[in-house]
Amino acid sequence: MTIVRAHDYNDMSRKVANIISAQIILKPNCVLGLATGSTPIGAYQQLVEWYKKGDLDFSQVSSYNLDEYRGLAGDHPQSYRYFMDTNLFDHVNIDKSKTFVPDGMAEDYEAACAAYDAAVAAAGYPDLQLLGIGNNGHIGFNEPDDHFSRGTHLVDLTESTIEANSRLFDSIDEVPRQAFSMGVQTIMNAKMILVAANGEKKAQAVHDMCFGPITPSCPASILQLHTNTVLVADEEALSKCGELA
């Protein structure tokens, strides 16, 4: 695992955006695995800025998102489809028909999950998979468990994840209790994994991801086994990584 130290959130965002932009420039028809949440917003804003300056072209890019809340339609303001549209897709020249997010309204969720996995596999898996990391070490919505997940699946969200995400809703009672998430095995099939982390609240999870035992109780720890994982983290997120001193 390559660890890139950033000074703060803005520096982390620029460094993450630099790596994503390099992927697009080197392979204009690349497949991107994308993430949501507060962590990547700054990187997406930077990518939009570079696109508007004429430095980036998204016209041949396709994308697959990690996850989506169950029960939220794509036009719901807290859905991850809405997040991607408003934070990135609406502001660049990407073909939205080539941007994919799990269907939060799928009635036959097992069939929908299998179809999503098949689509990701048919695309050849992401050239670059962007990830955040949860306070409890989750990646996507793959929560701590007694095993590593495989394909896209329905997840019961932990109370810590529900609480962390409640800042985005008017009330914690409005936060969905379930979500669809790309599985750990699918994530590991990406050619490159780019993890972004910032803030002191992520420090323990970042330490365990990089230096702890590989265990499904910290899903991100499996990234130690990937041959091309890059972590970009700010000083606070790296504060418990004394191994880097």
Coordinates of N, CA and C in Angstrom, one line a residue:
M1 N 0.8 -1.2 0.0 CA 0.0 0.0 0.0 C 0.9 1.2 0.0
T2 N 0.6 2.1 -0.9 CA 1.3 3.4 -1.0 C 0.5 4.4 -0.2
I3 N 1.2 5.1 0.8 CA 0.5 6.1 1.6 C 1.0 7.5 1.2
V4 N 0.1 8.4 0.9 CA 0.4 9.8 0.5 C -0.1 10.7 1.6
R5 N 0.7 11.4 2.2 CA 0.4 12.3 3.3 C -0.1 13.7 2.7
A6 N -1.2 14.1 3.2 CA -1.7 15.5 2.8 C -1.8 16.3 4.1
H7 N -1.7 17.6 3.9 CA -1.7 18.6 5.0 C -3.1 18.7 5.6
D8 N -4.1 18.8 4.8 CA -5.4 19.0 5.3 C -6.4 18.5 4.3
Y9 N -7.7 18.8 4.5 CA -8.7 18.3 3.6 C -8.6 18.8 2.2
N10 N -8.3 20.1 2.0 CA -8.1 20.6 0.7 C -6.9 20.0 -0.1
D11 N -5.9 19.8 0.6 CA -4.7 19.2 0.0 C -5.0 17.7 -0.4
M12 N -5.7 17.0 0.5 CA -6.1 15.7 0.2 C -7.0 15.6 -1.0
S13 N -7.9 16.5 -1.1 CA -8.8 16.6 -2.2 C -8.1 16.8 -3.6
R14 N -7.1 17.7 -3.5 CA -6.4 18.0 -4.8 C -5.5 16.8 -5.2
K15 N -4.9 16.1 -4.2 CA -4.1 14.9 -4.5 C -5.0 13.8 -5.1
V16 N -6.1 13.6 -4.5 CA -7.0 12.6 -5.0 C -7.5 12.9 -6.4
A17 N -7.9 14.2 -6.6 CA -8.3 14.6 -7.9 C -7.2 14.5 -9.0
N18 N -6.0 14.7 -8.6 CA -4.8 14.5 -9.5 C -4.7 13.1 -9.9
I19 N -4.9 12.2 -9.0 CA -4.7 10.8 -9.4 C -5.9 10.3 -10.3
I20 N -7.1 10.8 -10.0 CA -8.2 10.4 -10.9 C -8.1 11.1 -12.3
S21 N -7.6 12.3 -12.3 CA -7.4 13.0 -13.6 C -6.4 12.3 -14.4
A22 N -5.3 11.9 -13.8 CA -4.2 11.1 -14.5 C -4.8 9.9 -15.1
Q23 N -5.7 9.2 -14.4 CA -6.3 8.0 -15.0 C -7.1 8.3 -16.2
I24 N -7.9 9.4 -16.2 CA -8.7 9.8 -17.3 C -7.8 10.2 -18.5
I25 N -6.8 10.9 -18.2 CA -5.9 11.4 -19.3 C -5.2 10.2 -19.9
L26 N -4.7 9.3 -19.1 CA -4.0 8.1 -19.6 C -4.9 7.1 -20.4
K27 N -6.1 7.0 -19.9 CA -7.1 6.1 -20.6 C -8.4 6.8 -20.7
P28 N -8.7 7.5 -21.7 CA -9.9 8.4 -21.8 C -11.2 7.6 -21.7
N29 N -11.2 6.3 -22.1 CA -12.4 5.4 -21.9 C -12.3 4.6 -20.7
C30 N -11.7 5.1 -19.7 CA -11.5 4.3 -18.4 C -12.9 4.0 -17.7
V31 N -12.9 3.0 -16.9 CA -14.0 2.7 -16.0 C -13.6 3.2 -14.6
L32 N -14.4 4.1 -14.1 CA -14.2 4.6 -12.7 C -15.2 4.0 -11.7
G33 N -14.7 3.5 -10.6 CA -15.6 3.2 -9.5 C -15.6 4.4 -8.6
L34 N -16.8 4.8 -8.3 CA -17.0 6.1 -7.6 C -17.6 5.9 -6.2
A35 N -17.4 6.9 -5.3 CA -17.9 6.8 -4.0 C -18.6 8.1 -3.6
T36 N -19.4 8.1 -2.6 CA -20.1 9.2 -2.1 C -19.7 9.6 -0.7
G37 N -20.5 10.5 -0.1 CA -20.2 10.9 1.2 C -19.4 12.3 1.2
S38 N -19.1 12.8 2.4 CA -18.5 14.1 2.4 C -17.0 14.1 2.0
T39 N -16.3 12.9 2.1 CA -14.9 12.9 1.8 C -14.6 13.2 0.4
P40 N -15.2 12.7 -0.6 CA -14.8 13.0 -2.0 C -15.3 14.2 -2.6
I41 N -16.2 15.0 -1.9 CA -16.8 16.2 -2.5 C -15.7 17.2 -3.0
G42 N -14.7 17.4 -2.2 CA -13.6 18.3 -2.6 C -12.9 17.9 -3.9
A43 N -12.7 16.6 -4.0 CA -12.0 16.0 -5.2 C -12.9 16.2 -6.4
Y44 N -14.2 15.9 -6.2 CA -15.1 16.1 -7.4 C -15.2 17.6 -7.8
Q45 N -15.2 18.5 -6.8 CA -15.2 19.9 -7.2 C -13.9 20.3 -8.0
Q46 N -12.8 19.7 -7.6 CA -11.6 20.0 -8.3 C -11.6 19.5 -9.7
L47 N -12.2 18.2 -9.9 CA -12.3 17.7 -11.2 C -13.2 18.5 -12.1
V48 N -14.3 19.0 -11.5 CA -15.2 19.9 -12.3 C -14.5 21.2 -12.7
E49 N -13.7 21.7 -11.8 CA -12.9 22.9 -12.2 C -12.0 22.7 -13.3
W50 N -11.3 21.6 -13.3 CA -10.3 21.3 -14.3 C -11.0 21.0 -15.7
Y51 N -12.2 20.4 -15.6 CA -13.0 20.1 -16.8 C -13.4 21.5 -17.4
K52 N -13.9 22.4 -16.6 CA -14.3 23.7 -17.1 C -13.1 24.5 -17.7
K53 N -11.9 24.2 -17.2 CA -10.8 24.9 -17.8 C -10.3 24.2 -19.1
G54 N -10.9 23.1 -19.4 CA -10.6 22.3 -20.7 C -9.5 21.3 -20.5
D55 N -9.1 21.0 -19.2 CA -8.1 20.1 -18.9 C -8.5 18.6 -18.9
L56 N -9.8 18.4 -18.8 CA -10.3 17.0 -18.7 C -11.5 16.8 -19.6
D57 N -11.5 15.6 -20.1 CA -12.6 15.2 -21.0 C -13.2 13.9 -20.5
F58 N -14.5 13.9 -20.0 CA -15.2 12.8 -19.5 C -16.0 12.0 -20.5
S59 N -16.0 12.4 -21.8 CA -17.0 12.0 -22.7 C -16.9 10.4 -23.0
Q60 N -15.8 9.8 -22.7 CA -15.7 8.4 -23.0 C -15.6 7.6 -21.6
V61 N -15.7 8.3 -20.5 CA -15.6 7.6 -19.2 C -16.9 6.9 -18.9
S62 N -16.9 5.8 -18.3 CA -18.0 5.1 -17.7 C -17.8 4.9 -16.2
S63 N -18.8 4.8 -15.4 CA -18.6 4.8 -13.9 C -19.6 3.8 -13.3
Y64 N -19.2 3.3 -12.2 CA -20.0 2.4 -11.4 C -19.9 2.8 -9.9
N65 N -21.0 3.2 -9.3 CA -20.9 3.6 -7.9 C -21.0 2.4 -6.9
L66 N -20.4 2.6 -5.8 CA -20.3 1.5 -4.8 C -21.7 1.1 -4.2
D67 N -22.6 2.1 -4.0 CA -23.7 1.8 -3.1 C -24.9 2.7 -3.3
E68 N -26.0 2.3 -2.7 CA -27.2 3.2 -2.7 C -28.1 2.8 -1.5
Y69 N -28.7 3.7 -1.0 CA -29.7 3.4 0.1 C -30.9 2.7 -0.5
R70 N -31.3 1.7 0.3 CA -32.6 1.0 -0.1 C -33.8 1.8 0.2
G71 N -34.7 2.0 -0.7 CA -35.9 2.7 -0.5 C -35.8 4.1 -1.0
L72 N -34.7 4.6 -1.5 CA -34.6 6.0 -2.0 C -34.5 5.9 -3.6
A73 N -35.4 6.6 -4.2 CA -35.3 6.8 -5.7 C -34.2 7.7 -6.1
G74 N -33.8 7.6 -7.3 CA -32.7 8.4 -7.8 C -32.8 9.9 -7.7
D75 N -34.1 10.3 -7.7 CA -34.3 11.8 -7.6 C -34.5 12.3 -6.2
H76 N -34.3 11.4 -5.2 CA -34.4 11.8 -3.8 C -33.2 12.5 -3.4
P77 N -33.3 13.7 -2.8 CA -32.1 14.5 -2.5 C -31.0 13.8 -1.7
Q78 N -31.3 12.7 -1.0 CA -30.3 12.0 -0.2 C -29.9 10.7 -0.8
S79 N -30.4 10.5 -2.0 CA -29.9 9.3 -2.8 C -28.5 9.5 -3.3
Y80 N -27.8 8.4 -3.5 CA -26.5 8.6 -4.1 C -26.4 8.9 -5.5
R81 N -27.5 8.5 -6.3 CA -27.6 8.9 -7.7 C -27.7 10.5 -7.7
Y82 N -28.5 11.0 -6.9 CA -28.7 12.5 -6.8 C -27.4 13.1 -6.4
F83 N -26.7 12.5 -5.4 CA -25.4 13.1 -5.0 C -24.4 13.1 -6.2
M84 N -24.3 12.0 -6.9 CA -23.4 12.0 -8.0 C -23.8 13.0 -9.1
D85 N -25.1 13.1 -9.4 CA -25.5 14.1 -10.4 C -25.1 15.5 -10.0
T86 N -25.4 15.9 -8.7 CA -25.3 17.3 -8.3 C -23.8 17.6 -8.0
N87 N -23.0 16.6 -7.6 CA -21.6 16.9 -7.3 C -20.6 16.7 -8.4
L88 N -21.0 15.9 -9.5 CA -20.1 15.7 -10.5 C -20.8 15.6 -11.9
F89 N -21.7 14.7 -12.1 CA -22.1 14.3 -13.4 C -22.8 15.5 -14.2
D90 N -23.5 16.4 -13.4 CA -24.2 17.5 -14.1 C -23.3 18.6 -14.5
H91 N -22.0 18.5 -14.1 CA -21.1 19.6 -14.4 C -20.0 19.2 -15.3
V92 N -20.0 18.0 -15.8 CA -18.9 17.6 -16.8 C -19.6 16.9 -18.0
N93 N -18.9 16.5 -19.0 CA -19.5 16.0 -20.2 C -19.5 14.5 -20.2
I94 N -19.8 13.9 -19.1 CA -19.9 12.4 -19.0 C -21.3 12.0 -19.6
D95 N -21.3 10.9 -20.3 CA -22.6 10.4 -20.8 C -23.3 9.7 -19.6
K96 N -24.4 10.2 -19.2 CA -25.1 9.7 -18.0 C -25.6 8.3 -18.2
S97 N -25.8 7.9 -19.5 CA -26.3 6.5 -19.7 C -25.2 5.5 -19.4
K98 N -24.0 6.0 -19.2 CA -22.8 5.1 -18.9 C -22.4 5.3 -17.4
T99 N -23.3 5.9 -16.6 CA -23.0 6.0 -15.2 C -24.0 5.2 -14.5
F100 N -23.6 4.3 -13.6 CA -24.4 3.3 -13.0 C -24.3 3.4 -11.5
V101 N -25.5 3.3 -10.8 CA -25.7 3.3 -9.4 C -26.7 2.2 -9.1
P102 N -26.4 1.4 -8.0 CA -27.4 0.4 -7.7 C -28.8 1.0 -7.5
D103 N -29.8 0.2 -7.9 CA -31.2 0.7 -7.9 C -31.8 0.5 -6.5
G104 N -31.9 1.6 -5.8 CA -32.5 1.6 -4.4 C -33.9 1.2 -4.3
M105 N -34.6 1.2 -5.4 CA -36.1 0.9 -5.4 C -36.3 -0.5 -6.0
A106 N -35.3 -1.3 -6.2 CA -35.5 -2.7 -6.8 C -36.3 -3.5 -5.8
E107 N -37.4 -4.1 -6.4 CA -38.2 -5.0 -5.6 C -37.6 -6.4 -5.4
D108 N -37.1 -6.9 -6.5 CA -36.3 -8.2 -6.5 C -34.9 -7.8 -6.3
Y109 N -34.5 -7.6 -5.0 CA -33.1 -7.0 -4.8 C -32.0 -8.0 -5.1
E110 N -32.3 -9.3 -5.0 CA -31.3 -10.3 -5.3 C -31.0 -10.3 -6.8
A111 N -32.0 -10.3 -7.6 CA -31.8 -10.2 -9.0 C -31.1 -8.9 -9.4
A112 N -31.5 -7.8 -8.8 CA -30.9 -6.5 -9.1 C -29.4 -6.5 -8.7
C113 N -29.1 -7.1 -7.6 CA -27.7 -7.2 -7.2 C -26.9 -8.0 -8.1
A114 N -27.4 -9.2 -8.5 CA -26.7 -10.0 -9.5 C -26.5 -9.3 -10.8
A115 N -27.5 -8.6 -11.3 CA -27.4 -7.9 -12.5 C -26.3 -6.8 -12.4
Y116 N -26.2 -6.1 -11.3 CA -25.2 -5.1 -11.1 C -23.8 -5.7 -11.1
D117 N -23.6 -6.8 -10.5 CA -22.3 -7.5 -10.5 C -22.0 -7.9 -11.9
A118 N -22.9 -8.4 -12.7 CA -22.7 -8.8 -14.0 C -22.3 -7.6 -14.9
A119 N -22.9 -6.5 -14.7 CA -22.6 -5.3 -15.5 C -21.1 -4.8 -15.1
V120 N -20.8 -4.8 -13.9 CA -19.4 -4.4 -13.5 C -18.4 -5.4 -14.1
A121 N -18.7 -6.7 -14.0 CA -17.8 -7.6 -14.6 C -17.6 -7.5 -16.1
A122 N -18.8 -7.2 -16.8 CA -18.8 -7.1 -18.2 C -17.9 -5.9 -18.6
A123 N -17.9 -4.9 -17.8 CA -17.1 -3.7 -18.0 C -15.6 -3.9 -17.8
G124 N -15.3 -5.0 -17.2 CA -13.9 -5.3 -17.0 C -13.4 -4.8 -15.6
Y125 N -14.3 -4.5 -14.7 CA -14.0 -3.9 -13.4 C -13.3 -2.6 -13.5
P126 N -13.5 -1.7 -12.5 CA -12.9 -0.4 -12.6 C -11.4 -0.4 -12.8
D127 N -11.0 0.6 -13.6 CA -9.5 0.9 -13.7 C -9.0 1.5 -12.4
L128 N -9.9 2.3 -11.9 CA -9.6 3.0 -10.6 C -10.9 3.0 -9.7
Q129 N -10.8 2.5 -8.5 CA -11.9 2.5 -7.6 C -11.6 3.4 -6.5
L130 N -12.5 4.5 -6.4 CA -12.3 5.4 -5.3 C -13.1 4.9 -4.1
L131 N -12.5 5.0 -2.9 CA -13.1 4.6 -1.6 C -12.9 5.7 -0.6
G132 N -13.9 5.8 0.3 CA -13.7 6.4 1.6 C -13.6 5.3 2.6
I133 N -13.5 5.7 3.8 CA -13.4 4.7 4.9 C -14.3 5.1 6.1
G134 N -15.1 4.3 6.6 CA -16.0 4.6 7.7 C -15.2 4.6 9.0
N135 N -15.8 5.2 10.0 CA -15.2 5.3 11.3 C -15.0 3.9 11.9
N136 N -15.8 2.9 11.4 CA -15.7 1.5 11.9 C -14.9 0.7 10.9
G137 N -14.3 1.3 9.9 CA -13.5 0.5 8.9 C -14.3 0.0 7.7
H138 N -15.5 0.5 7.6 CA -16.3 -0.1 6.5 C -15.8 0.6 5.2
I139 N -16.0 -0.1 4.1 CA -15.7 0.4 2.7 C -17.0 0.1 1.9
G140 N -17.4 1.1 1.1 CA -18.8 1.0 0.6 C -19.7 1.0 1.8
F141 N -20.7 0.1 1.8 CA -21.5 -0.2 3.0 C -21.2 -1.6 3.5
N142 N -20.0 -2.1 3.3 CA -19.5 -3.3 3.8 C -19.1 -3.1 5.3
E143 N -20.1 -3.4 6.2 CA -19.9 -3.2 7.6 C -19.0 -4.3 8.2
P144 N -18.4 -4.0 9.4 CA -17.7 -5.1 10.1 C -18.6 -6.3 10.3
D145 N -18.0 -7.5 10.0 CA -18.8 -8.8 10.0 C -17.8 -9.9 10.4
D146 N -18.3 -11.1 10.3 CA -17.5 -12.3 10.5 C -16.9 -12.9 9.2
H147 N -17.2 -12.2 8.1 CA -16.7 -12.7 6.8 C -16.6 -11.5 5.9
F148 N -15.8 -11.6 4.8 CA -15.7 -10.6 3.8 C -16.8 -10.9 2.7
S149 N -17.6 -9.9 2.3 CA -18.6 -10.1 1.4 C -18.0 -10.3 0.0
R150 N -18.8 -10.9 -0.9 CA -18.4 -11.1 -2.3 C -19.0 -10.1 -3.2
G151 N -20.2 -10.4 -3.7 CA -20.8 -9.5 -4.7 C -21.7 -8.5 -4.1
T152 N -22.4 -7.7 -4.9 CA -23.3 -6.7 -4.5 C -24.4 -7.3 -3.6
H153 N -24.8 -6.7 -2.5 CA -25.7 -7.4 -1.6 C -26.4 -6.3 -0.8
L154 N -27.5 -6.7 -0.1 CA -28.3 -5.9 0.8 C -27.6 -5.9 2.2
V155 N -27.4 -4.7 2.8 CA -26.7 -4.6 4.0 C -27.6 -4.0 5.1
D156 N -27.6 -4.5 6.3 CA -28.2 -3.8 7.4 C -27.1 -2.9 8.0
L157 N -27.4 -1.6 8.0 CA -26.5 -0.6 8.5 C -26.3 -0.6 10.0
T158 N -25.1 -0.4 10.4 CA -24.9 -0.4 11.9 C -25.3 0.9 12.4
E159 N -25.5 1.0 13.7 CA -26.0 2.2 14.4 C -24.9 3.3 14.2
S160 N -23.6 2.9 14.2 CA -22.6 4.0 14.1 C -22.6 4.6 12.7
T161 N -22.9 3.8 11.7 CA -23.0 4.3 10.3 C -24.2 5.2 10.2
I162 N -25.4 4.7 10.7 CA -26.6 5.5 10.7 C -26.4 6.9 11.4
E163 N -25.7 6.8 12.5 CA -25.5 8.1 13.2 C -24.5 9.0 12.4
A164 N -23.5 8.4 11.8 CA -22.5 9.2 11.0 C -23.2 9.9 9.8
N165 N -24.2 9.1 9.2 CA -24.8 9.7 8.0 C -26.0 10.6 8.4
S166 N -26.4 10.6 9.6 CA -27.6 11.4 10.0 C -27.4 12.9 9.8
R167 N -26.1 13.3 9.7 CA -25.9 14.8 9.5 C -26.4 15.2 8.2
L168 N -26.6 14.3 7.3 CA -27.1 14.6 5.9 C -28.6 14.6 5.8
F169 N -29.3 14.2 6.9 CA -30.8 14.1 6.9 C -31.3 15.1 8.0
D170 N -32.6 15.4 7.8 CA -33.2 16.3 8.8 C -33.3 15.7 10.2
S171 N -33.4 14.4 10.2 CA -33.5 13.6 11.5 C -32.9 12.3 11.3
I172 N -32.3 11.7 12.4 CA -31.7 10.4 12.3 C -32.8 9.4 12.0
D173 N -34.1 9.6 12.3 CA -35.1 8.7 12.0 C -35.4 8.6 10.5
E174 N -34.9 9.6 9.7 CA -35.1 9.5 8.3 C -34.0 8.7 7.5
V175 N -32.9 8.4 8.3 CA -31.8 7.7 7.6 C -32.2 6.2 7.3
P176 N -32.1 5.8 6.1 CA -32.5 4.4 5.8 C -31.6 3.4 6.6
R177 N -32.2 2.3 7.0 CA -31.6 1.3 7.8 C -30.9 0.2 7.0
Q178 N -31.1 0.2 5.7 CA -30.5 -0.7 4.8 C -29.9 0.0 3.5
A179 N -29.0 -0.7 2.9 CA -28.4 -0.2 1.7 C -27.9 -1.3 0.8
F180 N -27.8 -1.0 -0.5 CA -27.2 -2.0 -1.4 C -25.7 -1.6 -1.5
S181 N -24.8 -2.6 -1.5 CA -23.4 -2.2 -1.6 C -22.6 -3.2 -2.4
M182 N -21.8 -2.7 -3.2 CA -20.8 -3.6 -4.0 C -20.0 -4.4 -2.9
G183 N -19.8 -5.6 -3.2 CA -19.1 -6.5 -2.3 C -17.6 -6.3 -2.2
V184 N -16.9 -6.8 -1.2 CA -15.5 -6.6 -1.0 C -14.8 -7.3 -2.2
Q185 N -15.2 -8.5 -2.6 CA -14.5 -9.2 -3.6 C -14.6 -8.4 -4.9
T186 N -15.7 -7.8 -5.2 CA -15.9 -7.0 -6.4 C -14.9 -5.8 -6.3
I187 N -14.9 -5.1 -5.2 CA -14.0 -4.0 -5.0 C -12.5 -4.4 -5.3
M188 N -12.2 -5.6 -4.8 CA -10.8 -6.0 -4.9 C -10.4 -6.4 -6.3
N189 N -11.4 -6.5 -7.2 CA -11.1 -6.8 -8.6 C -10.7 -5.5 -9.4
A190 N -10.8 -4.3 -8.8 CA -10.4 -3.1 -9.4 C -8.9 -3.1 -9.7
K191 N -8.5 -2.5 -10.8 CA -7.0 -2.5 -11.1 C -6.2 -1.6 -10.1
M192 N -6.9 -0.6 -9.7 CA -6.2 0.3 -8.7 C -7.3 0.8 -7.7
I193 N -6.9 0.8 -6.4 CA -7.9 1.3 -5.4 C -7.3 2.5 -4.8
L194 N -8.1 3.6 -4.8 CA -7.7 4.9 -4.2 C -8.5 5.2 -3.0
V195 N -7.9 5.3 -1.8 CA -8.7 5.5 -0.6 C -8.4 7.0 -0.2
A196 N -9.5 7.7 0.1 CA -9.3 9.0 0.7 C -9.8 9.1 2.1
A197 N -9.1 9.7 3.0 CA -9.4 9.8 4.4 C -9.0 11.1 5.0
N198 N -9.9 11.7 5.8 CA -9.5 12.9 6.5 C -10.2 13.0 7.8
G199 N -9.5 13.7 8.7 CA -10.1 13.9 10.0 C -9.7 12.9 11.1
E200 N -9.7 13.4 12.3 CA -9.3 12.6 13.5 C -10.2 11.4 13.7
K201 N -11.5 11.6 13.4 CA -12.4 10.5 13.6 C -12.1 9.2 12.8
K202 N -11.3 9.4 11.7 CA -11.0 8.3 10.9 C -9.6 7.7 11.3
A203 N -8.9 8.2 12.2 CA -7.5 7.8 12.5 C -7.4 6.4 12.9
Q204 N -8.3 5.9 13.8 CA -8.2 4.5 14.2 C -8.4 3.5 13.0
A205 N -9.5 3.8 12.2 CA -9.8 3.0 11.1 C -8.7 3.0 10.1
V206 N -8.1 4.2 9.9 CA -6.9 4.2 8.9 C -5.8 3.4 9.4
H207 N -5.5 3.5 10.7 CA -4.4 2.7 11.3 C -4.7 1.2 11.1
D208 N -5.9 0.8 11.4 CA -6.2 -0.6 11.3 C -6.2 -1.1 9.9
M209 N -6.6 -0.2 8.9 CA -6.6 -0.6 7.5 C -5.2 -0.9 7.1
C210 N -4.3 0.0 7.5 CA -2.9 -0.1 7.0 C -2.0 -1.1 7.8
F211 N -2.2 -1.2 9.1 CA -1.2 -1.9 9.9 C -1.9 -2.9 10.8
G212 N -3.2 -3.0 10.9 CA -3.8 -4.0 11.7 C -3.9 -5.4 11.1
P213 N -4.4 -6.3 11.8 CA -4.6 -7.7 11.2 C -5.7 -7.6 10.1
I214 N -5.6 -8.5 9.1 CA -6.6 -8.5 8.0 C -7.7 -9.3 8.5
T215 N -8.8 -8.6 8.8 CA -10.0 -9.2 9.4 C -11.3 -8.6 9.0
P216 N -12.3 -9.4 8.8 CA -13.6 -8.7 8.4 C -14.2 -7.8 9.4
S217 N -13.7 -7.8 10.6 CA -14.1 -6.9 11.6 C -13.7 -5.5 11.3
C218 N -12.7 -5.3 10.4 CA -12.3 -4.1 9.8 C -12.2 -4.3 8.3
P219 N -13.3 -4.2 7.6 CA -13.3 -4.6 6.2 C -12.2 -4.0 5.3
A220 N -11.8 -2.7 5.6 CA -10.8 -2.0 4.9 C -9.5 -2.7 5.0
S221 N -9.2 -3.5 6.0 CA -7.9 -4.2 6.2 C -7.6 -5.1 5.0
I222 N -8.6 -5.6 4.3 CA -8.3 -6.5 3.2 C -7.5 -5.8 2.1
L223 N -7.6 -4.4 2.1 CA -6.9 -3.7 1.0 C -5.3 -3.8 1.1
Q224 N -4.9 -4.3 2.3 CA -3.4 -4.7 2.4 C -3.0 -5.7 1.4
L225 N -4.0 -6.5 0.9 CA -3.7 -7.6 0.0 C -3.8 -7.2 -1.5
H226 N -4.3 -6.0 -1.7 CA -4.4 -5.5 -3.1 C -3.0 -5.1 -3.6
T227 N -2.7 -5.3 -4.8 CA -1.4 -5.0 -5.4 C -1.2 -3.6 -5.7
N228 N -2.3 -2.8 -5.8 CA -2.1 -1.4 -6.2 C -3.2 -0.5 -5.4
T229 N -2.9 -0.4 -4.1 CA -3.8 0.5 -3.3 C -3.0 1.7 -2.9
V230 N -3.6 2.9 -3.1 CA -3.0 4.1 -2.7 C -4.0 4.8 -1.7
L231 N -3.4 5.2 -0.5 CA -4.2 5.9 0.5 C -3.7 7.4 0.5
V232 N -4.6 8.3 0.3 CA -4.3 9.7 0.5 C -5.1 10.2 1.7
A233 N -4.3 10.6 2.7 CA -4.9 11.0 4.0 C -4.2 12.2 4.6
D234 N -5.0 13.0 5.3 CA -4.5 14.2 5.9 C -3.8 13.8 7.3
E235 N -3.2 14.9 7.8 CA -2.4 14.6 9.1 C -3.2 14.0 10.2
E236 N -4.4 14.5 10.3 CA -5.3 14.0 11.4 C -5.7 12.6 11.2
A237 N -6.0 12.2 10.0 CA -6.3 10.8 9.7 C -5.2 9.9 9.9
L238 N -3.9 10.4 9.8 CA -2.7 9.6 9.9 C -2.1 9.7 11.3
S239 N -2.9 10.3 12.2 CA -2.3 10.7 13.5 C -2.0 9.4 14.4
K240 N -2.6 8.3 14.1 CA -2.3 7.1 14.9 C -1.4 6.1 14.2
C241 N -0.9 6.6 13.0 CA 0.0 5.7 12.2 C 1.5 6.0 12.6
G242 N 1.8 5.7 13.8 CA 3.2 6.0 14.3 C 4.2 5.2 13.5
E243 N 3.8 4.2 12.8 CA 4.7 3.4 11.9 C 5.3 4.2 10.8
L244 N 4.6 5.3 10.5 CA 5.1 6.2 9.4 C 6.1 7.2 9.9
A245 N 6.3 7.3 11.2 CA 7.2 8.4 11.7 C 8.6 8.0 11.4

